[in-house]
Coordinates of C-alpha atoms in Angstrom, one line a residue:
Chain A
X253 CA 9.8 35.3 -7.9
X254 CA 11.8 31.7 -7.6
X255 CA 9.9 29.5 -6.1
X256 CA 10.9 27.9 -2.5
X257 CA 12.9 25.0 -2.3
X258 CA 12.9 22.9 0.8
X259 CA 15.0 19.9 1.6
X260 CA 12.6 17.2 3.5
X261 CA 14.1 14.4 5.6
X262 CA 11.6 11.2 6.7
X263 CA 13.3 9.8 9.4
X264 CA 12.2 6.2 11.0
X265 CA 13.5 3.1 12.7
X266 CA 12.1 0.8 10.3
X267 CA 10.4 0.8 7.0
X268 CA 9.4 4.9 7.2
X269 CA 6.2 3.9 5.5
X270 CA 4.3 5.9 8.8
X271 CA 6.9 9.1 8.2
X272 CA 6.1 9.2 4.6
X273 CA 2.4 9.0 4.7
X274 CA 2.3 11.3 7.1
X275 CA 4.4 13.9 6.0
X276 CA 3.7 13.6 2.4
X277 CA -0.5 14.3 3.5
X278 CA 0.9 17.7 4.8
X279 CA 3.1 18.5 2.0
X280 CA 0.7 18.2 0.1
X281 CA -1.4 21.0 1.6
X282 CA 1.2 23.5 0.5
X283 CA 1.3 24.2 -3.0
X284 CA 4.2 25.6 -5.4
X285 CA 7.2 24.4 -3.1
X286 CA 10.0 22.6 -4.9
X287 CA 10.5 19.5 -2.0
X288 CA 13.8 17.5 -2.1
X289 CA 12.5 14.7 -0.4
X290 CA 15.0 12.4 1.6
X291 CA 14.1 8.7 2.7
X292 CA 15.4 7.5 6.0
X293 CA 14.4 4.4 6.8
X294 CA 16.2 2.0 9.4
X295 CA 18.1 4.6 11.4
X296 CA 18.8 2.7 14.0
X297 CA 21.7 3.0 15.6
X298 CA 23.4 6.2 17.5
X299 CA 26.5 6.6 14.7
X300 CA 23.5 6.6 12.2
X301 CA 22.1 9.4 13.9
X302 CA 25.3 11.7 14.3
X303 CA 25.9 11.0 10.5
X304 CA 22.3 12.0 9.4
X305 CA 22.4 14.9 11.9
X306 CA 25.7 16.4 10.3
X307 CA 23.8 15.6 7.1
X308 CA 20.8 17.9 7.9
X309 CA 23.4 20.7 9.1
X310 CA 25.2 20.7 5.9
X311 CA 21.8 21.0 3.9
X312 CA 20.4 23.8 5.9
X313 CA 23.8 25.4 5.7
X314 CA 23.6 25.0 1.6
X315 CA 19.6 25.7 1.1
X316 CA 20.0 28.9 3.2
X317 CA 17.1 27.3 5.5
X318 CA 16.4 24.7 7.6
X319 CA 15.2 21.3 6.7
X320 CA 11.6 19.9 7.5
X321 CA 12.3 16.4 9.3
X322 CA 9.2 14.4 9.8
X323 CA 9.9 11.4 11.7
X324 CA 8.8 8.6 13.5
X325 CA 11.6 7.4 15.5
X326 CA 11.0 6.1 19.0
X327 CA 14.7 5.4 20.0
X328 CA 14.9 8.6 22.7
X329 CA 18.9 8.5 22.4
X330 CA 18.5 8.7 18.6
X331 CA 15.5 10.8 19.1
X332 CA 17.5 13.5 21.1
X333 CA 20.5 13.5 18.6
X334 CA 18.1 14.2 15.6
X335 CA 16.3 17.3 17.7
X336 CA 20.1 19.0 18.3
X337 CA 20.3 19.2 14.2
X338 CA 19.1 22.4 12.3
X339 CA 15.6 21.8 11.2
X340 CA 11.8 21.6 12.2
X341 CA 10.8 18.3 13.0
X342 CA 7.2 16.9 12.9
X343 CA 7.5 14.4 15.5
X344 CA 4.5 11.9 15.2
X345 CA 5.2 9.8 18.6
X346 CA 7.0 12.3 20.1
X347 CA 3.8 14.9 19.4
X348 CA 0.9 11.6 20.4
X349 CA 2.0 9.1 22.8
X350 CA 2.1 11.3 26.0
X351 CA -1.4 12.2 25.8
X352 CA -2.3 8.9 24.6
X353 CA -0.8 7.0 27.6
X354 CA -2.7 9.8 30.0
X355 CA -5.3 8.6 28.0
X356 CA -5.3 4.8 27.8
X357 CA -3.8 5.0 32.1
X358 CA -0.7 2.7 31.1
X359 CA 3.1 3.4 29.5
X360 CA 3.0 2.8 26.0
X361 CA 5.8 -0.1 24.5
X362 CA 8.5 1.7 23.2
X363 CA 9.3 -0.4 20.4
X364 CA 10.3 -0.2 17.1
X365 CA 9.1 -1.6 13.9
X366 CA 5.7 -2.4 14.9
X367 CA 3.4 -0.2 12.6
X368 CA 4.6 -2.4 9.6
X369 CA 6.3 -5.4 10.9
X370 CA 5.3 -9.0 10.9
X371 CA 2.4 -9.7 12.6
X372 CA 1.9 -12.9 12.7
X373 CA 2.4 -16.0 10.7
X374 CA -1.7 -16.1 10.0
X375 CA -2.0 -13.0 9.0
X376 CA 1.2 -13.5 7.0
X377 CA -0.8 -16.7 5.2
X378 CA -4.0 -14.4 4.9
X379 CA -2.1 -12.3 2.7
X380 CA -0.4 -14.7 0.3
X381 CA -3.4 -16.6 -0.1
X382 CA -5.4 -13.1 -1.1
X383 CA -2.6 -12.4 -3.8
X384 CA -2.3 -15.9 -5.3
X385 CA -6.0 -16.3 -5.4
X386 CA -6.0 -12.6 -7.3
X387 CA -3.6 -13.7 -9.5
X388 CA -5.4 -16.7 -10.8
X389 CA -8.7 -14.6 -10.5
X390 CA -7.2 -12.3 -13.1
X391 CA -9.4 -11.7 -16.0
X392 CA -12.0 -14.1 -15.0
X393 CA -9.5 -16.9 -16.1
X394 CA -10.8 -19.4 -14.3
X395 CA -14.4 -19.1 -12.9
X396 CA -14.7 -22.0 -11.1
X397 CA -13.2 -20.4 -8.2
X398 CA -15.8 -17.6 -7.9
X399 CA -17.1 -19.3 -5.0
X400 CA -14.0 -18.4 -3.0
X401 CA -14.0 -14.8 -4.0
X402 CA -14.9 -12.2 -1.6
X403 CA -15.3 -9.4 -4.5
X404 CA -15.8 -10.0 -8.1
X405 CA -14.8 -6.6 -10.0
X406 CA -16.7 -6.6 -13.6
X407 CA -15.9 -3.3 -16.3
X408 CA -15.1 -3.6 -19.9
X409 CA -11.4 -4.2 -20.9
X410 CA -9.0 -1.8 -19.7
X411 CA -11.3 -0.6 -16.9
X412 CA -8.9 -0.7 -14.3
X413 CA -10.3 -3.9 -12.6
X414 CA -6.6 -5.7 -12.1
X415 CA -4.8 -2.6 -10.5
X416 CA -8.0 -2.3 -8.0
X417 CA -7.9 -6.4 -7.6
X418 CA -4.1 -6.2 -6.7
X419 CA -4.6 -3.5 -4.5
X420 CA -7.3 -5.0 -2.2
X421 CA -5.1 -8.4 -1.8
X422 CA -2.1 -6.8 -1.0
X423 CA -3.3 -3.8 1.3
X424 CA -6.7 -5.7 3.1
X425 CA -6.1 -9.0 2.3
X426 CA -9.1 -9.4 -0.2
X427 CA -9.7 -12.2 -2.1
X428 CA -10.7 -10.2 -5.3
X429 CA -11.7 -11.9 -8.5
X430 CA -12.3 -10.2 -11.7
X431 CA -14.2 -10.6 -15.0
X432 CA -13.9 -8.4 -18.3
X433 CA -17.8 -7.8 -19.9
X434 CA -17.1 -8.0 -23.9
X435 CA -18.9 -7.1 -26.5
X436 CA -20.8 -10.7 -27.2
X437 CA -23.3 -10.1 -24.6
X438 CA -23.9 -6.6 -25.6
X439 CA -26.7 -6.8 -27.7
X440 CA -28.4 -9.5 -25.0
X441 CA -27.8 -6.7 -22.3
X442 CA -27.3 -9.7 -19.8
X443 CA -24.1 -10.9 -17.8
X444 CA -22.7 -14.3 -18.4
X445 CA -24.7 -17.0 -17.5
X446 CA -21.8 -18.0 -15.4
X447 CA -21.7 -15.0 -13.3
X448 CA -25.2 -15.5 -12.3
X449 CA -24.8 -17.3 -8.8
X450 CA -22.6 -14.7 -7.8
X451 CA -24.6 -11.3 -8.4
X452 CA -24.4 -10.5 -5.0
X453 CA -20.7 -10.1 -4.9
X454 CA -20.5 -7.9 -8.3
X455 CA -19.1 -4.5 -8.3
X456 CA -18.6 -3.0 -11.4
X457 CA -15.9 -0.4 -12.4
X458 CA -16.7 2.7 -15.0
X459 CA -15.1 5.7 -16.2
X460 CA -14.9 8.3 -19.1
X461 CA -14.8 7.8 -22.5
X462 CA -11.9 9.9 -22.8
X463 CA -9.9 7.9 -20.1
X464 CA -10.2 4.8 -21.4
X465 CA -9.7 6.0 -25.2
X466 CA -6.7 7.6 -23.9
X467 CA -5.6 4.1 -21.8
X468 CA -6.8 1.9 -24.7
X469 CA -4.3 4.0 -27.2
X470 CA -1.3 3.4 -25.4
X471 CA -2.4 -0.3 -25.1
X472 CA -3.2 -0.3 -29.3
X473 CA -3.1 2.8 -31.0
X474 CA -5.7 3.7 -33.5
X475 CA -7.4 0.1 -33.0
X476 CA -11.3 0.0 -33.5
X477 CA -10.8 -1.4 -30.2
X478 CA -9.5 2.2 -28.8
X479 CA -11.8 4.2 -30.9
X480 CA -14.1 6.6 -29.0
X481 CA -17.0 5.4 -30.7
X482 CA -16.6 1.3 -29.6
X483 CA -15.6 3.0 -26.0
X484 CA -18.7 5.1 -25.7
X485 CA -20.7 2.2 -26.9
X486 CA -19.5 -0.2 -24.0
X487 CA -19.4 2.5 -21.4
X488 CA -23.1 3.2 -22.2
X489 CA -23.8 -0.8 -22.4
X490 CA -22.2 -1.4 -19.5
X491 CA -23.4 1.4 -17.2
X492 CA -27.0 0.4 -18.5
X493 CA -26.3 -3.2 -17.3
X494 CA -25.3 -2.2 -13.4
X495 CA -28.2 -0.8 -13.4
X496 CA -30.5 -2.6 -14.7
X497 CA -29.5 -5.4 -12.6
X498 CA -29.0 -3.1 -9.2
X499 CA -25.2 -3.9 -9.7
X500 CA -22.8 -1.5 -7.4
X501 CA -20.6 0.7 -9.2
X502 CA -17.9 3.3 -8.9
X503 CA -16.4 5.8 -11.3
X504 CA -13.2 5.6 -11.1
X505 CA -12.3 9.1 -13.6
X506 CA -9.5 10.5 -11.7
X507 CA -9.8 8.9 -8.4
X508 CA -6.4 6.9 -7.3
X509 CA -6.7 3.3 -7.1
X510 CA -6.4 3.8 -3.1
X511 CA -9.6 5.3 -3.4
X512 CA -11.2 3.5 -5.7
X513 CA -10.4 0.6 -2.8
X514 CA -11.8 2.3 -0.1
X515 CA -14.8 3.6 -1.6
X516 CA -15.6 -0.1 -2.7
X517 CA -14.9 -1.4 0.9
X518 CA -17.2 1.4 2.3
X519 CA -19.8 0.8 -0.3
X520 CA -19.4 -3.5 0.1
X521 CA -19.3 -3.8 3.6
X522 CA -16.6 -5.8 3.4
X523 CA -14.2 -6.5 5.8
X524 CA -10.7 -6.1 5.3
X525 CA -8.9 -9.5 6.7
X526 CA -4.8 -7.2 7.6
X527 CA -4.0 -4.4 8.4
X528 CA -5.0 -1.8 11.2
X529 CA -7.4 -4.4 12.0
Chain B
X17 CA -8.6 -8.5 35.6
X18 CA -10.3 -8.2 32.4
X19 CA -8.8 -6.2 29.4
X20 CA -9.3 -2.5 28.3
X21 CA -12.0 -2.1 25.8
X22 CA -11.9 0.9 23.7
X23 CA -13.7 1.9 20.8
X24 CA -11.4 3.9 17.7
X25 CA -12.6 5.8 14.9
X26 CA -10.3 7.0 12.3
X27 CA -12.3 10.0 11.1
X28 CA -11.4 11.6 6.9
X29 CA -12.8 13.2 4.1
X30 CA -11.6 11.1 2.0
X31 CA -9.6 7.5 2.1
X32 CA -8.7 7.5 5.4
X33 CA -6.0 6.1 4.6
X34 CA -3.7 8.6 6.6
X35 CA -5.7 8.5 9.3
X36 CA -5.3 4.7 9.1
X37 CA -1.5 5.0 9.2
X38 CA -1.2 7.2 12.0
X39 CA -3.7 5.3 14.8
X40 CA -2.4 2.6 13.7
X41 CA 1.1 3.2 14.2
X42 CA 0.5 4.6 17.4
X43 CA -2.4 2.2 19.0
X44 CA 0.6 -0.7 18.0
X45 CA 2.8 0.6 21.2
X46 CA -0.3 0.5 23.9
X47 CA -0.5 -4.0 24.4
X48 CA -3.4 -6.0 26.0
X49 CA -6.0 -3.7 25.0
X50 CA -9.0 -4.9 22.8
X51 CA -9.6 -2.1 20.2
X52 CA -12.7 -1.7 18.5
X53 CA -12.2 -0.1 15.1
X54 CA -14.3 1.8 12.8
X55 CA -13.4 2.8 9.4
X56 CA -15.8 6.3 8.9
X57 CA -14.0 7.2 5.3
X58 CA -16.1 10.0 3.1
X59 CA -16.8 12.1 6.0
X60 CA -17.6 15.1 3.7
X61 CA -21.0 16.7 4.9
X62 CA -22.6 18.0 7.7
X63 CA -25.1 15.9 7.9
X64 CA -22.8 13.2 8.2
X65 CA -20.9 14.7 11.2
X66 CA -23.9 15.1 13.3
X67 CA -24.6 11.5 12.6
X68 CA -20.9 10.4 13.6
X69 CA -21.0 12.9 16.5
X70 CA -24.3 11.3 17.7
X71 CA -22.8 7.6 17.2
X72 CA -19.4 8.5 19.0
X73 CA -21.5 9.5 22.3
X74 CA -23.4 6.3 21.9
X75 CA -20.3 4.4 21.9
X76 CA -19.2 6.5 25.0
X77 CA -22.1 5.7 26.9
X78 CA -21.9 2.2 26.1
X79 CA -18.5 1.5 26.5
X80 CA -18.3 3.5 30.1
X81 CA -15.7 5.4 28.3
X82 CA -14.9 7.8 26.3
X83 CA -13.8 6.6 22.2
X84 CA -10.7 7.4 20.7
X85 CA -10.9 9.7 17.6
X86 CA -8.0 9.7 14.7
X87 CA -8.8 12.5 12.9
X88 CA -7.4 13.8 9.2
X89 CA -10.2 15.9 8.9
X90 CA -9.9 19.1 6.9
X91 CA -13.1 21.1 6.9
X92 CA -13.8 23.5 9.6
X93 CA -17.2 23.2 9.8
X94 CA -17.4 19.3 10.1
X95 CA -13.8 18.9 12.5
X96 CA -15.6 21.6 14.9
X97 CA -19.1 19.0 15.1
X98 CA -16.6 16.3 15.9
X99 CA -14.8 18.0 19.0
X100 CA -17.9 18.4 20.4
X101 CA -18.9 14.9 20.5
X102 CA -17.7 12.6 23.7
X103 CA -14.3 11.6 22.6
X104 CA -10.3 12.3 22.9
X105 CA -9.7 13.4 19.7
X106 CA -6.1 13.1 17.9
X107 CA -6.0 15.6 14.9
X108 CA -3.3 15.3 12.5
X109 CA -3.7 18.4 10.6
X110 CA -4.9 20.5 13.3
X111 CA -1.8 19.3 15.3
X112 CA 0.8 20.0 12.2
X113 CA -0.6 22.4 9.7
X114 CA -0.1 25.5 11.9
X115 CA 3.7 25.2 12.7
X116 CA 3.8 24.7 9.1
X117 CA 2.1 27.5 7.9
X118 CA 4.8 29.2 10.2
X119 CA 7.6 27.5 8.6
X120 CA 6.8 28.0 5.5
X121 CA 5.6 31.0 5.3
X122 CA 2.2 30.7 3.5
X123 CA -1.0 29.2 3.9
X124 CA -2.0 25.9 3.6
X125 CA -4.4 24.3 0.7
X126 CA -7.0 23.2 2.8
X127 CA -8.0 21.2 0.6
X128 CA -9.6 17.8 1.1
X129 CA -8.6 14.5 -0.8
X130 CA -4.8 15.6 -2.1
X131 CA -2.7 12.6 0.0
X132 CA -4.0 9.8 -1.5
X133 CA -5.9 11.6 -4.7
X134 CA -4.9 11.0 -8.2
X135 CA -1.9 13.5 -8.7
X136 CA -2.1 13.3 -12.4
X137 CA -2.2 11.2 -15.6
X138 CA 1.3 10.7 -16.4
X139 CA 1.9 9.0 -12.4
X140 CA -1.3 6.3 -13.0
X141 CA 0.3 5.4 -16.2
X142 CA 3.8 5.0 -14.6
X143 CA 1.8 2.8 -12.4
X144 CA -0.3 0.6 -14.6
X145 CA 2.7 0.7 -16.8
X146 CA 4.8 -1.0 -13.6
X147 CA 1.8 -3.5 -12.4
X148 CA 1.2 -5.1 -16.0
X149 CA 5.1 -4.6 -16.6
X150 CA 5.1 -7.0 -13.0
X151 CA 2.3 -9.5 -14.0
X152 CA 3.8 -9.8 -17.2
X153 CA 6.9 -10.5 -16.0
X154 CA 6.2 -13.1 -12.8
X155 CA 8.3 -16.4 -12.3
X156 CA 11.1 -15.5 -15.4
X157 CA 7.5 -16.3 -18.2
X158 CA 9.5 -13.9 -20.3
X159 CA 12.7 -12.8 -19.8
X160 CA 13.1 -11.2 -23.0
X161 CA 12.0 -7.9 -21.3
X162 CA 14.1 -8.3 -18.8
X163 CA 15.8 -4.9 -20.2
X164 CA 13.2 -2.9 -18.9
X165 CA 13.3 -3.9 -15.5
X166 CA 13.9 -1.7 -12.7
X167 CA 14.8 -4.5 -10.6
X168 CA 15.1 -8.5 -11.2
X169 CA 14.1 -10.6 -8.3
X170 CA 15.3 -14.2 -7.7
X171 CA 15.0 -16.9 -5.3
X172 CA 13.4 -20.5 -4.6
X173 CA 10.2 -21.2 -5.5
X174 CA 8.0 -19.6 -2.7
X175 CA 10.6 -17.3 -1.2
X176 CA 8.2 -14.4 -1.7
X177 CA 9.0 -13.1 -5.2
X178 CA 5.8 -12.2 -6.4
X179 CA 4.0 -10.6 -3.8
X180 CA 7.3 -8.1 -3.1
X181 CA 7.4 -7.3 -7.3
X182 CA 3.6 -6.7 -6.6
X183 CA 4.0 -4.3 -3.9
X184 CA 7.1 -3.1 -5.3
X185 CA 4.7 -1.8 -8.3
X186 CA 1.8 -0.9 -6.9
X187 CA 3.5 1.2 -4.5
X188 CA 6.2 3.0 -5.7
X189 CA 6.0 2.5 -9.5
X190 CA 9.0 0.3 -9.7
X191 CA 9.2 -2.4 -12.7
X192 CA 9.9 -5.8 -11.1
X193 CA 10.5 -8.8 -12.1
X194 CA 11.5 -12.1 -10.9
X195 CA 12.9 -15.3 -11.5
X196 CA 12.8 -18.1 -9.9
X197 CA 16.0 -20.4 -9.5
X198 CA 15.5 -24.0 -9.7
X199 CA 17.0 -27.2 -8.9
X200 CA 18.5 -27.9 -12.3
X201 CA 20.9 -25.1 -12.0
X202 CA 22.5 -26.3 -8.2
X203 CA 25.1 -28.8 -9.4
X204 CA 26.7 -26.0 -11.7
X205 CA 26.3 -23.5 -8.9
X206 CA 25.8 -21.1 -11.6
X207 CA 23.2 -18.4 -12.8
X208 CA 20.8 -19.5 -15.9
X209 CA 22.1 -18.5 -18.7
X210 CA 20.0 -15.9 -19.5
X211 CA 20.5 -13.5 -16.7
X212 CA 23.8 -12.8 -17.4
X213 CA 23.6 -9.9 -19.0
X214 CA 21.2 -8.5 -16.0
X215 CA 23.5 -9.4 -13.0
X216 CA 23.6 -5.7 -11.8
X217 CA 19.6 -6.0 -11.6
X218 CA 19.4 -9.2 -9.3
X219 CA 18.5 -9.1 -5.8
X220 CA 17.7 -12.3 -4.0
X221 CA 15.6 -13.1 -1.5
X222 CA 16.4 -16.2 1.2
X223 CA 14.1 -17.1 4.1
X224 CA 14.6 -19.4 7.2
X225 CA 14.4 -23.2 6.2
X226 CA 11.2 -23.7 9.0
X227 CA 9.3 -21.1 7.2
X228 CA 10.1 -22.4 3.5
X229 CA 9.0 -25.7 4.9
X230 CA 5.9 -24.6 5.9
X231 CA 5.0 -22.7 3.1
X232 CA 5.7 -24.9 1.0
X233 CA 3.5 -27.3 2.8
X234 CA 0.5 -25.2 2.3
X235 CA 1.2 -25.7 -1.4
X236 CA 2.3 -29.0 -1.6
X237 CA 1.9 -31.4 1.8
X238 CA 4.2 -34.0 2.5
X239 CA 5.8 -33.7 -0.7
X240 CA 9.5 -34.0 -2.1
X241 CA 8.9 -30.2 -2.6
X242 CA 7.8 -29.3 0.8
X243 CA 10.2 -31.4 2.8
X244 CA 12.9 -29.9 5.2
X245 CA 15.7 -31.6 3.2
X246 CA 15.0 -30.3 0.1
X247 CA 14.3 -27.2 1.7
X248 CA 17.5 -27.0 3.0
X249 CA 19.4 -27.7 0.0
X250 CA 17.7 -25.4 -2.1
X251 CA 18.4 -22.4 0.0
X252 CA 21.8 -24.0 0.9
X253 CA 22.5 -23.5 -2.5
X254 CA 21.0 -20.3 -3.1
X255 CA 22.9 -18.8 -0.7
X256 CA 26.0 -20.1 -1.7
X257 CA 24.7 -18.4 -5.4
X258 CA 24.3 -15.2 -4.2
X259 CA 27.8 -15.1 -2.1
X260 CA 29.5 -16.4 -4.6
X261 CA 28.5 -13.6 -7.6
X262 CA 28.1 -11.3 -4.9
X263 CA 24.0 -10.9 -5.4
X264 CA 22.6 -8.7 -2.6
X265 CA 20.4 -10.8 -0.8
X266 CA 17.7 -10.4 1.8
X267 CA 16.5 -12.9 4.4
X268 CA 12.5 -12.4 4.5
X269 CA 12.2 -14.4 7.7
X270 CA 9.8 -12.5 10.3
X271 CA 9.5 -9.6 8.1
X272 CA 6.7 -8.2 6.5
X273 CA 6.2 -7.2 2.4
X274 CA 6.8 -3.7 3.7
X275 CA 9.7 -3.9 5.2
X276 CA 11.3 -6.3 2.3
X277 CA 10.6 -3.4 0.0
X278 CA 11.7 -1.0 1.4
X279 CA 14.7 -2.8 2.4
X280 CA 15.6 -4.0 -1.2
X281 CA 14.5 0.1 -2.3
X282 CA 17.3 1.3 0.4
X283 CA 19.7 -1.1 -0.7
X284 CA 20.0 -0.9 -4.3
X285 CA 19.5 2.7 -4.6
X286 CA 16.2 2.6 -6.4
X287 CA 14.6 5.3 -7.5
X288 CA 10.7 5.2 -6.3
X289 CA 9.1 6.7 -9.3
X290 CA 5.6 7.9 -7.2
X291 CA 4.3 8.2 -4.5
X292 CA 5.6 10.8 -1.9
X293 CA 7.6 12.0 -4.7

């Protein structure tokens, strides 16, 4: 038997960041379907919704069904141009924002672009400050700032503590610092001295021996370096050293860096400075 | 009259970062209410839901009414604990996954942690690949790679390059560089030399001269650098670049890094390379 094909429009005013996060968590409760996914994002005006419309017709008409829409337009001219075309739409304010009003006693806004817009200018600053201060952070390049951090990751090389930085700048607004632990304090099973004033704001990353052989090969292949042997003996060093000094630690063997984030948040108590906050 | 207080739980098994995106997108169209938010990612065990259930009533019975529950919830067992707790509960995949199981014509997964889960080896490698491709490749250090990138950005110094390559990679996958124009190259109103051979890759970025200013103040204050007049004739100039070779061009004023990437993704046709694909 073929397998289904399905053509799948995300529809939004703005970015369609809400559309796609949202529709992509229910695709991806449905397994073996072949999705053509379609991005939409700033439909805006009511000749961009006739064209898009015809656009749906004409792929229902060639996949033999209809297309799923998932949107989040707000627009109820565009809203109720979208709904004539030949599909099933998910509609995420359309479905909510009745019962929320009833809920909250008062008419909701109506306006576009607010889930990922521009907040405000401070919150703009928070962000750009996290990212710059991760980006000289990187690699425990330049210690002296430690003092600033709110998280300092620690893991062997190739550990995946730069993604995981990177990731809680941009999406929380984290001041994230990171430092590599190499093999010269291995044998001394201690940190380096320099890391000592900030203990409390370690968290160290580990994972498999076969992950990071397999990272460390693509990085260089058939090094000493990327050797299982020189892996297992830092993974086995390393973990020993979390916890012997009661250091927190994740790992991070197939878990997405999205959840290696929120795990570390959730575990750190810290608070995210943007976003849904 | 005072303001609304209401307490809001975004309720998952995992991340939470879908239930994260919904509320959030949603509580952004109710103004002049004071939401108090609470994170409960990991919600995975029985135990735990009795405990949640217990702390939403407490939060009912202080607040003098009831919380707000966004819920991406999977398991039976724990999303039935939950609806009986003192709340108004929004749940995502008890609002959707039905129609779709009726749409599609089969069951759903039901399984927990596939939205933001790691979907397999080869998309984390794309993505490492694209974030050290990025860092590599920030403020033109080494534009002899420059033939692997997805996408070249350029602009004045502090017209938002980096963070937008950053997200750009973290993301969707993408391999972005950037390159920052400078003063010596204004009289010539010309391109450096060495992006000529990548002019189909350039996109520039352009912001209002207030907000250059007062980044650039941050930086810098009451420098050359920061002033309004140099300010002005930088992206004066720029401008006049981009027209002139016909550069597509963005102005980031007022917008967030979202919404600049997705822009620039919609405009030049990018191919995402994960992520909801």
């Amino acid at each position: 038997m073929s397998r289904q094909k399905r053509t799948v429009y995300y529809l939004s005013d703005r970015t369609g960041i809400t559309a796609e996060t949202l529709g992509h968590s229910l695709l991806t409760q449905f397994d073996g379907i072949d999705w053509n996914k379609i991005n939409v994002p700033f439909l805006d005006t009511v000749a961009k919704a006739h064209d898009w419309a015809a656009r749906i017709n004409a792929a229902a008409e060639r996949d033999g069904c209809r297309p799923i829409v998932f949107s989040t337009l707000i627009d109820d001219e565009i809203r109720s141009l979208i709904a004539q075309a030949n599909c099933m739409i998910y509609d995420f304010f359309g479905t909510f924002i009745g019962s929320m009003e009833q809920e909250l006693q008062q008419p909701s806004a109506h306006a576009v672009g607010r889930s990922h817009g521009l907040q405000n200018n401070s919150s703009y600053f928070n962000r750009i400050a996290a990212i710059n201060y991760t980006l000289t952070n990187d690699d425990g390049v330049s210690a002296k700032n430690f003092n600033d951090a709110d998280i300092i990751l620690v893991g062997v090389s190739r550990s995946g503590k730069t993604p995981t930085c990177l990731y809680l700048a941009l999406q929380y607004g984290i001041s994230a610092a990171n430092y590599p632990l190499t093999e010269e304090d291995m044998d001394a099973l201690r940190l380096p001295k320099l890391l000592d004033p900030y203990k409390h704001k370690l968290f160290g990353l580990t994972l498999s021996v076969e992950q990071l052989h397999l990272i460390r090969q693509e990085r260089r292949p058939n090094s000493r370096y990327a050797s299982l042997a020189q892996c297992q003996q830092e993974l086995d060093w390393q973990e020993k050293l979390y916890q012997r000094l009661n250091i927190p630690y994740i790992d991070t063997t197939n878990i997405s860096i999205e959840e290696i984030s929120t795990i570390i948040l959730n575990r750190s108590g810290l608070k995210r400075h943007l976003y849904g906050q």
